[in-house]
Amino acid sequence: NAGVTQTPKFQVLKTGQSMTLQCAQDMNHEYMSWYRQDPGMGLRLIHYSVGAGITDQGEVPNGYNVSRSTTEDFPLRLLSAAPSQTSVYFCASNSWQGPGELFFGEGSRLTVL
Amino acid sequence: DAKTTQPPSMDCAEGRAANLPCNHSTISGNEYVYWYRQIHSQGPQYIIHGLKNNETNEMASLIITEDRKSSTLILPHATLRDTAVYYCIVVTQGGSEKLVFGKGTKLTVNP
């Protein structure tokens, strides 16, 4: 099992550009989520999903879009990138059977100029 | 808002036990305590969890007070590789798709 795979690992954008961070998991987990982590800060929840076709907002959803068309994939879209979105993004998945045991990807480091 | 309170930083000597506290005074009867750690800029890694009994695995021990308002993660023989940020979170069984992390405790293990 690869676990949770995030791509790309690094990305530089210009203000106003759009892009999608990809996240895939091969553990058949029902739940998936996106977090961002800024320097010296903990993890903040952006969006989460409880299953295919179902998504909801976390603590800091503005400027981000998500969809969950399959159990495996949960892409995060930045519609019009802003410097405030410079951060490290982590995707995670978990199962109702082990609800608090999150499996995290390696992270995607995004810089918006 | 995070439901837990942790000290921002702690130090520990290599080879000694590291005891990381966490307060969760508003924890409900159906909420578990979970611990994670994040080494440098890697993704956080699950360590251990418990409901009301003390738990031990190959990585750590978890001591939960009888009133469940606080807990302690114990790394019995800390090594330099245990230097990381440690997060304590509470998780509701069956409603845990939305997990909120605080800022955690930065543990530095010194040689």
PDB file of C-alpha atoms in Angstrom:
ATOM      1  CA  ASN A   1       0.000   0.000   0.000  1.00  0.00           C
ATOM      2  CA  ALA A   2       1.245   3.459  -0.870  1.00  0.00           C
ATOM      3  CA  GLY A   3      -0.975   5.045   1.791  1.00  0.00           C
ATOM      4  CA  VAL A   4      -1.740   8.704   1.057  1.00  0.00           C
ATOM      5  CA  THR A   5      -0.032  10.202  -1.962  1.00  0.00           C
ATOM      6  CA  GLN A   6       0.138  13.931  -2.612  1.00  0.00           C
ATOM      7  CA  THR A   7       1.313  15.694  -5.748  1.00  0.00           C
ATOM      8  CA  PRO A   8       3.062  17.935  -6.423  1.00  0.00           C
ATOM      9  CA  LYS A   9       5.511  18.123  -3.511  1.00  0.00           C
ATOM     10  CA  PHE A  10       6.567  21.656  -4.419  1.00  0.00           C
ATOM     11  CA  GLN A  11       4.842  24.363  -6.443  1.00  0.00           C
ATOM     12  CA  VAL A  12       5.412  28.046  -7.083  1.00  0.00           C
ATOM     13  CA  LEU A  13       2.505  30.134  -8.348  1.00  0.00           C
ATOM     14  CA  LYS A  14       1.937  33.730  -9.245  1.00  0.00           C
ATOM     15  CA  THR A  15      -0.879  35.669  -7.640  1.00  0.00           C
ATOM     16  CA  GLY A  16      -4.134  34.992  -9.450  1.00  0.00           C
ATOM     17  CA  GLN A  17      -3.124  31.671 -10.943  1.00  0.00           C
ATOM     18  CA  SER A  18      -5.152  28.566 -10.249  1.00  0.00           C
ATOM     19  CA  MET A  19      -3.973  25.058  -9.531  1.00  0.00           C
ATOM     20  CA  THR A  20      -5.017  21.733  -8.083  1.00  0.00           C
ATOM     21  CA  LEU A  21      -3.255  19.769  -5.368  1.00  0.00           C
ATOM     22  CA  GLN A  22      -3.858  16.087  -5.866  1.00  0.00           C
ATOM     23  CA  CYS A  23      -4.454  13.562  -3.090  1.00  0.00           C
ATOM     24  CA  ALA A  24      -5.048   9.843  -3.456  1.00  0.00           C
ATOM     25  CA  GLN A  25      -5.343   7.047  -0.910  1.00  0.00           C
ATOM     26  CA  ASP A  26      -5.404   3.300  -1.458  1.00  0.00           C
ATOM     27  CA  MET A  27      -6.709   2.205   1.947  1.00  0.00           C
ATOM     28  CA  ASN A  28     -10.408   2.441   1.061  1.00  0.00           C
ATOM     29  CA  HIS A  29     -10.909   5.031   3.782  1.00  0.00           C
ATOM     30  CA  GLU A  30     -14.244   6.781   3.930  1.00  0.00           C
ATOM     31  CA  TYR A  31     -12.936  10.067   5.303  1.00  0.00           C
ATOM     32  CA  MET A  32     -10.466  12.420   3.689  1.00  0.00           C
ATOM     33  CA  SER A  33      -9.376  15.908   4.668  1.00  0.00           C
ATOM     34  CA  TRP A  34      -7.070  18.763   3.779  1.00  0.00           C
ATOM     35  CA  TYR A  35      -5.037  20.753   6.281  1.00  0.00           C
ATOM     36  CA  ARG A  36      -2.704  23.680   5.909  1.00  0.00           C
ATOM     37  CA  GLN A  37       0.230  24.431   8.158  1.00  0.00           C
ATOM     38  CA  ASP A  38       1.879  27.815   8.387  1.00  0.00           C
ATOM     39  CA  PRO A  39       5.245  28.441  10.106  1.00  0.00           C
ATOM     40  CA  GLY A  40       4.986  28.034  13.859  1.00  0.00           C
ATOM     41  CA  MET A  41       1.344  27.059  13.628  1.00  0.00           C
ATOM     42  CA  GLY A  42      -0.513  23.851  14.088  1.00  0.00           C
ATOM     43  CA  LEU A  43      -2.623  22.191  11.452  1.00  0.00           C
ATOM     44  CA  ARG A  44      -5.762  23.969  10.319  1.00  0.00           C
ATOM     45  CA  LEU A  45      -8.563  22.095   8.622  1.00  0.00           C
ATOM     46  CA  ILE A  46      -9.568  23.433   5.201  1.00  0.00           C
ATOM     47  CA  HIS A  47     -12.141  20.964   3.873  1.00  0.00           C
ATOM     48  CA  TYR A  48     -13.123  17.415   4.594  1.00  0.00           C
ATOM     49  CA  SER A  49     -15.197  14.631   3.074  1.00  0.00           C
ATOM     50  CA  VAL A  50     -17.091  11.738   4.628  1.00  0.00           C
ATOM     51  CA  GLY A  51     -17.488   9.863   1.364  1.00  0.00           C
ATOM     52  CA  ALA A  52     -17.780  10.152  -2.397  1.00  0.00           C
ATOM     53  CA  GLY A  53     -19.985  13.080  -3.333  1.00  0.00           C
ATOM     54  CA  ILE A  54     -19.996  14.582   0.180  1.00  0.00           C
ATOM     55  CA  THR A  55     -17.758  17.442   1.263  1.00  0.00           C
ATOM     56  CA  ASP A  56     -17.881  20.106   3.935  1.00  0.00           C
ATOM     57  CA  GLN A  57     -15.950  23.121   5.153  1.00  0.00           C
ATOM     58  CA  GLY A  58     -13.381  23.148   7.901  1.00  0.00           C
ATOM     59  CA  GLU A  59     -11.878  26.082   9.777  1.00  0.00           C
ATOM     60  CA  VAL A  60     -10.288  27.951   6.843  1.00  0.00           C
ATOM     61  CA  PRO A  61     -12.191  27.099   3.628  1.00  0.00           C
ATOM     62  CA  ASN A  62     -12.094  30.456   1.841  1.00  0.00           C
ATOM     63  CA  GLY A  63     -10.209  30.439  -1.445  1.00  0.00           C
ATOM     64  CA  TYR A  64     -10.316  26.653  -1.780  1.00  0.00           C
ATOM     65  CA  ASN A  65     -12.582  24.229  -3.552  1.00  0.00           C
ATOM     66  CA  VAL A  66     -12.843  20.460  -3.193  1.00  0.00           C
ATOM     67  CA  SER A  67     -14.752  17.599  -4.741  1.00  0.00           C
ATOM     68  CA  ARG A  68     -14.868  13.870  -4.039  1.00  0.00           C
ATOM     69  CA  SER A  69     -15.969  11.952  -7.099  1.00  0.00           C
ATOM     70  CA  THR A  70     -14.319   8.702  -5.988  1.00  0.00           C
ATOM     71  CA  THR A  71     -13.391   7.144  -2.642  1.00  0.00           C
ATOM     72  CA  GLU A  72      -9.709   7.295  -3.552  1.00  0.00           C
ATOM     73  CA  ASP A  73      -9.250  10.897  -4.677  1.00  0.00           C
ATOM     74  CA  PHE A  74      -9.758  14.242  -2.967  1.00  0.00           C
ATOM     75  CA  PRO A  75      -8.264  17.135  -4.949  1.00  0.00           C
ATOM     76  CA  LEU A  76      -7.894  20.620  -3.505  1.00  0.00           C
ATOM     77  CA  ARG A  77      -8.313  23.519  -5.933  1.00  0.00           C
ATOM     78  CA  LEU A  78      -6.993  27.020  -5.475  1.00  0.00           C
ATOM     79  CA  LEU A  79      -9.214  29.202  -7.612  1.00  0.00           C
ATOM     80  CA  SER A  80      -7.150  32.400  -7.639  1.00  0.00           C
ATOM     81  CA  ALA A  81      -3.963  32.039  -5.633  1.00  0.00           C
ATOM     82  CA  ALA A  82      -3.015  34.708  -3.107  1.00  0.00           C
ATOM     83  CA  PRO A  83       0.239  35.171  -1.132  1.00  0.00           C
ATOM     84  CA  SER A  84      -1.715  34.334   2.042  1.00  0.00           C
ATOM     85  CA  GLN A  85      -2.117  30.808   0.678  1.00  0.00           C
ATOM     86  CA  THR A  86       1.620  30.203   0.830  1.00  0.00           C
ATOM     87  CA  SER A  87       1.756  27.211   3.125  1.00  0.00           C
ATOM     88  CA  VAL A  88       2.386  23.493   3.447  1.00  0.00           C
ATOM     89  CA  TYR A  89      -0.693  21.463   2.634  1.00  0.00           C
ATOM     90  CA  PHE A  90      -1.361  18.020   4.061  1.00  0.00           C
ATOM     91  CA  CYS A  91      -3.952  15.561   2.906  1.00  0.00           C
ATOM     92  CA  ALA A  92      -5.130  12.885   5.299  1.00  0.00           C
ATOM     93  CA  SER A  93      -7.483   9.946   5.340  1.00  0.00           C
ATOM     94  CA  ASN A  94      -9.124   7.888   8.060  1.00  0.00           C
ATOM     95  CA  SER A  95     -11.781   5.286   8.516  1.00  0.00           C
ATOM     96  CA  TRP A  96     -14.863   5.153  10.716  1.00  0.00           C
ATOM     97  CA  GLN A  97     -13.343   1.971  12.130  1.00  0.00           C
ATOM     98  CA  GLY A  98     -10.343   3.860  13.460  1.00  0.00           C
ATOM     99  CA  PRO A  99     -11.807   7.337  13.486  1.00  0.00           C
ATOM    100  CA  GLY A 100      -8.987   9.241  15.068  1.00  0.00           C
ATOM    101  CA  GLU A 101      -6.167   7.446  13.328  1.00  0.00           C
ATOM    102  CA  LEU A 102      -5.335   9.772  10.483  1.00  0.00           C
ATOM    103  CA  PHE A 103      -2.904   8.776   7.770  1.00  0.00           C
ATOM    104  CA  PHE A 104      -1.147  11.804   6.338  1.00  0.00           C
ATOM    105  CA  GLY A 105       0.568  12.416   3.043  1.00  0.00           C
ATOM    106  CA  GLU A 106       4.064  13.864   2.862  1.00  0.00           C
ATOM    107  CA  GLY A 107       2.792  17.366   2.194  1.00  0.00           C
ATOM    108  CA  SER A 108       2.766  19.828  -0.670  1.00  0.00           C
ATOM    109  CA  ARG A 109       4.763  23.024  -0.216  1.00  0.00           C
ATOM    110  CA  LEU A 110       3.110  25.903  -2.073  1.00  0.00           C
ATOM    111  CA  THR A 111       4.594  29.359  -2.579  1.00  0.00           C
ATOM    112  CA  VAL A 112       2.480  32.154  -4.063  1.00  0.00           C
ATOM    113  CA  LEU A 113       4.440  35.163  -5.283  1.00  0.00           C
TER     114      LEU A 113
ATOM    115  CA  ASP B   1     -11.171  25.756  18.564  1.00  0.00           C
ATOM    116  CA  ALA B   2      -8.991  22.952  19.806  1.00  0.00           C
ATOM    117  CA  LYS B   3     -10.433  21.177  22.817  1.00  0.00           C
ATOM    118  CA  THR B   4      -6.994  20.546  24.297  1.00  0.00           C
ATOM    119  CA  THR B   5      -4.285  22.610  25.970  1.00  0.00           C
ATOM    120  CA  GLN B   6      -0.603  21.722  25.766  1.00  0.00           C
ATOM    121  CA  PRO B   7       2.579  23.536  26.805  1.00  0.00           C
ATOM    122  CA  PRO B   8       4.246  25.106  23.784  1.00  0.00           C
ATOM    123  CA  SER B   9       7.640  23.556  24.399  1.00  0.00           C
ATOM    124  CA  MET B  10       9.533  21.061  26.561  1.00  0.00           C
ATOM    125  CA  ASP B  11      13.068  19.754  26.827  1.00  0.00           C
ATOM    126  CA  CYS B  12      14.279  16.284  27.730  1.00  0.00           C
ATOM    127  CA  ALA B  13      17.667  14.648  28.089  1.00  0.00           C
ATOM    128  CA  GLU B  14      18.467  11.758  25.782  1.00  0.00           C
ATOM    129  CA  GLY B  15      17.785   8.423  27.451  1.00  0.00           C
ATOM    130  CA  ARG B  16      15.414   9.891  30.002  1.00  0.00           C
ATOM    131  CA  ALA B  17      11.633   9.624  29.985  1.00  0.00           C
ATOM    132  CA  ALA B  18       9.741  12.423  28.278  1.00  0.00           C
ATOM    133  CA  ASN B  19       6.379  13.184  29.876  1.00  0.00           C
ATOM    134  CA  LEU B  20       4.130  15.360  27.726  1.00  0.00           C
ATOM    135  CA  PRO B  21       0.961  16.682  29.409  1.00  0.00           C
ATOM    136  CA  CYS B  22      -2.359  17.538  27.832  1.00  0.00           C
ATOM    137  CA  ASN B  23      -5.440  19.102  29.377  1.00  0.00           C
ATOM    138  CA  HIS B  24      -8.838  18.232  27.979  1.00  0.00           C
ATOM    139  CA  SER B  25     -11.132  19.362  30.763  1.00  0.00           C
ATOM    140  CA  THR B  26     -14.281  19.466  28.584  1.00  0.00           C
ATOM    141  CA  ILE B  27     -13.891  15.950  27.209  1.00  0.00           C
ATOM    142  CA  SER B  28     -17.122  14.003  26.822  1.00  0.00           C
ATOM    143  CA  GLY B  29     -17.739  10.399  27.757  1.00  0.00           C
ATOM    144  CA  ASN B  30     -17.604   9.220  24.147  1.00  0.00           C
ATOM    145  CA  GLU B  31     -14.450  11.101  23.206  1.00  0.00           C
ATOM    146  CA  TYR B  32     -11.076   9.480  22.852  1.00  0.00           C
ATOM    147  CA  VAL B  33      -7.666  11.049  23.390  1.00  0.00           C
ATOM    148  CA  TYR B  34      -5.315  10.671  20.444  1.00  0.00           C
ATOM    149  CA  TRP B  35      -1.649  11.622  20.193  1.00  0.00           C
ATOM    150  CA  TYR B  36       0.321  12.430  17.066  1.00  0.00           C
ATOM    151  CA  ARG B  37       3.803  13.675  16.391  1.00  0.00           C
ATOM    152  CA  GLN B  38       5.262  15.642  13.530  1.00  0.00           C
ATOM    153  CA  ILE B  39       8.964  15.360  12.844  1.00  0.00           C
ATOM    154  CA  HIS B  40      10.342  18.427  11.119  1.00  0.00           C
ATOM    155  CA  SER B  41       8.101  19.136   8.132  1.00  0.00           C
ATOM    156  CA  GLN B  42       6.837  15.620   7.569  1.00  0.00           C
ATOM    157  CA  GLY B  43       3.183  14.643   7.793  1.00  0.00           C
ATOM    158  CA  PRO B  44       2.009  13.955  11.353  1.00  0.00           C
ATOM    159  CA  GLN B  45       2.231  10.377  12.540  1.00  0.00           C
ATOM    160  CA  TYR B  46      -0.242   8.600  14.804  1.00  0.00           C
ATOM    161  CA  ILE B  47       1.245   7.443  18.119  1.00  0.00           C
ATOM    162  CA  ILE B  48      -1.416   6.120  20.459  1.00  0.00           C
ATOM    163  CA  HIS B  49      -4.951   6.659  21.695  1.00  0.00           C
ATOM    164  CA  GLY B  50      -7.111   5.820  24.677  1.00  0.00           C
ATOM    165  CA  LEU B  51     -10.545   6.262  26.206  1.00  0.00           C
ATOM    166  CA  LYS B  52     -10.102   5.870  29.959  1.00  0.00           C
ATOM    167  CA  ASN B  53      -7.635   3.096  30.545  1.00  0.00           C
ATOM    168  CA  ASN B  54      -3.906   3.523  30.311  1.00  0.00           C
ATOM    169  CA  GLU B  55      -2.457   2.288  27.039  1.00  0.00           C
ATOM    170  CA  THR B  56       0.972   1.182  25.894  1.00  0.00           C
ATOM    171  CA  ASN B  57       2.407   0.311  22.528  1.00  0.00           C
ATOM    172  CA  GLU B  58       5.855   0.018  21.016  1.00  0.00           C
ATOM    173  CA  MET B  59       6.170   3.784  20.702  1.00  0.00           C
ATOM    174  CA  ALA B  60       4.782   5.205  23.929  1.00  0.00           C
ATOM    175  CA  SER B  61       2.504   4.950  26.936  1.00  0.00           C
ATOM    176  CA  LEU B  62      -0.618   6.997  27.547  1.00  0.00           C
ATOM    177  CA  ILE B  63      -1.783   7.765  31.057  1.00  0.00           C
ATOM    178  CA  ILE B  64      -5.303   9.198  31.407  1.00  0.00           C
ATOM    179  CA  THR B  65      -6.426  10.577  34.753  1.00  0.00           C
ATOM    180  CA  GLU B  66      -9.414   9.000  36.418  1.00  0.00           C
ATOM    181  CA  ASP B  67     -11.597  12.059  35.749  1.00  0.00           C
ATOM    182  CA  ARG B  68     -10.333  12.016  32.137  1.00  0.00           C
ATOM    183  CA  LYS B  69      -9.638  15.737  32.211  1.00  0.00           C
ATOM    184  CA  SER B  70      -5.975  15.333  31.434  1.00  0.00           C
ATOM    185  CA  SER B  71      -3.497  12.852  30.054  1.00  0.00           C
ATOM    186  CA  THR B  72       0.239  12.320  29.725  1.00  0.00           C
ATOM    187  CA  LEU B  73       2.141  10.829  26.844  1.00  0.00           C
ATOM    188  CA  ILE B  74       5.272   9.064  28.014  1.00  0.00           C
ATOM    189  CA  LEU B  75       8.253   8.302  25.816  1.00  0.00           C
ATOM    190  CA  PRO B  76      10.155   5.977  28.160  1.00  0.00           C
ATOM    191  CA  HIS B  77      13.669   6.421  26.763  1.00  0.00           C
ATOM    192  CA  ALA B  78      13.761   9.519  24.579  1.00  0.00           C
ATOM    193  CA  THR B  79      16.198   9.626  21.686  1.00  0.00           C
ATOM    194  CA  LEU B  80      17.290  12.501  19.477  1.00  0.00           C
ATOM    195  CA  ARG B  81      14.911  11.182  16.815  1.00  0.00           C
ATOM    196  CA  ASP B  82      11.993  11.870  19.161  1.00  0.00           C
ATOM    197  CA  THR B  83      12.527  15.611  18.737  1.00  0.00           C
ATOM    198  CA  ALA B  84       9.220  16.679  17.179  1.00  0.00           C
ATOM    199  CA  VAL B  85       5.973  18.531  17.739  1.00  0.00           C
ATOM    200  CA  TYR B  86       3.481  16.405  19.664  1.00  0.00           C
ATOM    201  CA  TYR B  87      -0.244  16.940  19.246  1.00  0.00           C
ATOM    202  CA  CYS B  88      -2.972  15.818  21.602  1.00  0.00           C
ATOM    203  CA  ILE B  89      -6.504  15.799  20.171  1.00  0.00           C
ATOM    204  CA  VAL B  90      -9.898  14.540  21.281  1.00  0.00           C
ATOM    205  CA  VAL B  91     -11.958  12.488  18.866  1.00  0.00           C
ATOM    206  CA  THR B  92     -15.623  11.590  19.045  1.00  0.00           C
ATOM    207  CA  GLN B  93     -16.283   7.989  18.192  1.00  0.00           C
ATOM    208  CA  GLY B  94     -18.419   7.850  15.089  1.00  0.00           C
ATOM    209  CA  GLY B  95     -18.147  11.550  14.346  1.00  0.00           C
ATOM    210  CA  SER B  96     -14.531  12.050  13.676  1.00  0.00           C
ATOM    211  CA  GLU B  97     -14.263  13.123  10.090  1.00  0.00           C
ATOM    212  CA  LYS B  98     -13.506  16.636  11.295  1.00  0.00           C
ATOM    213  CA  LEU B  99     -10.422  16.545  13.486  1.00  0.00           C
ATOM    214  CA  VAL B 100      -9.092  19.784  14.917  1.00  0.00           C
ATOM    215  CA  PHE B 101      -5.438  20.135  15.906  1.00  0.00           C
ATOM    216  CA  GLY B 102      -3.970  22.760  18.225  1.00  0.00           C
ATOM    217  CA  LYS B 103      -0.383  23.994  18.143  1.00  0.00           C
ATOM    218  CA  GLY B 104       1.031  21.042  20.043  1.00  0.00           C
ATOM    219  CA  THR B 105       4.171  20.782  22.176  1.00  0.00           C
ATOM    220  CA  LYS B 106       7.599  21.137  20.642  1.00  0.00           C
ATOM    221  CA  LEU B 107       9.742  18.487  22.360  1.00  0.00           C
ATOM    222  CA  THR B 108      13.486  18.901  22.076  1.00  0.00           C
ATOM    223  CA  VAL B 109      15.607  15.938  23.127  1.00  0.00           C
ATOM    224  CA  ASN B 110      19.088  17.083  24.070  1.00  0.00           C
ATOM    225  CA  PRO B 111      22.235  14.915  23.938  1.00  0.00           C
TER     226      PRO B 111
END
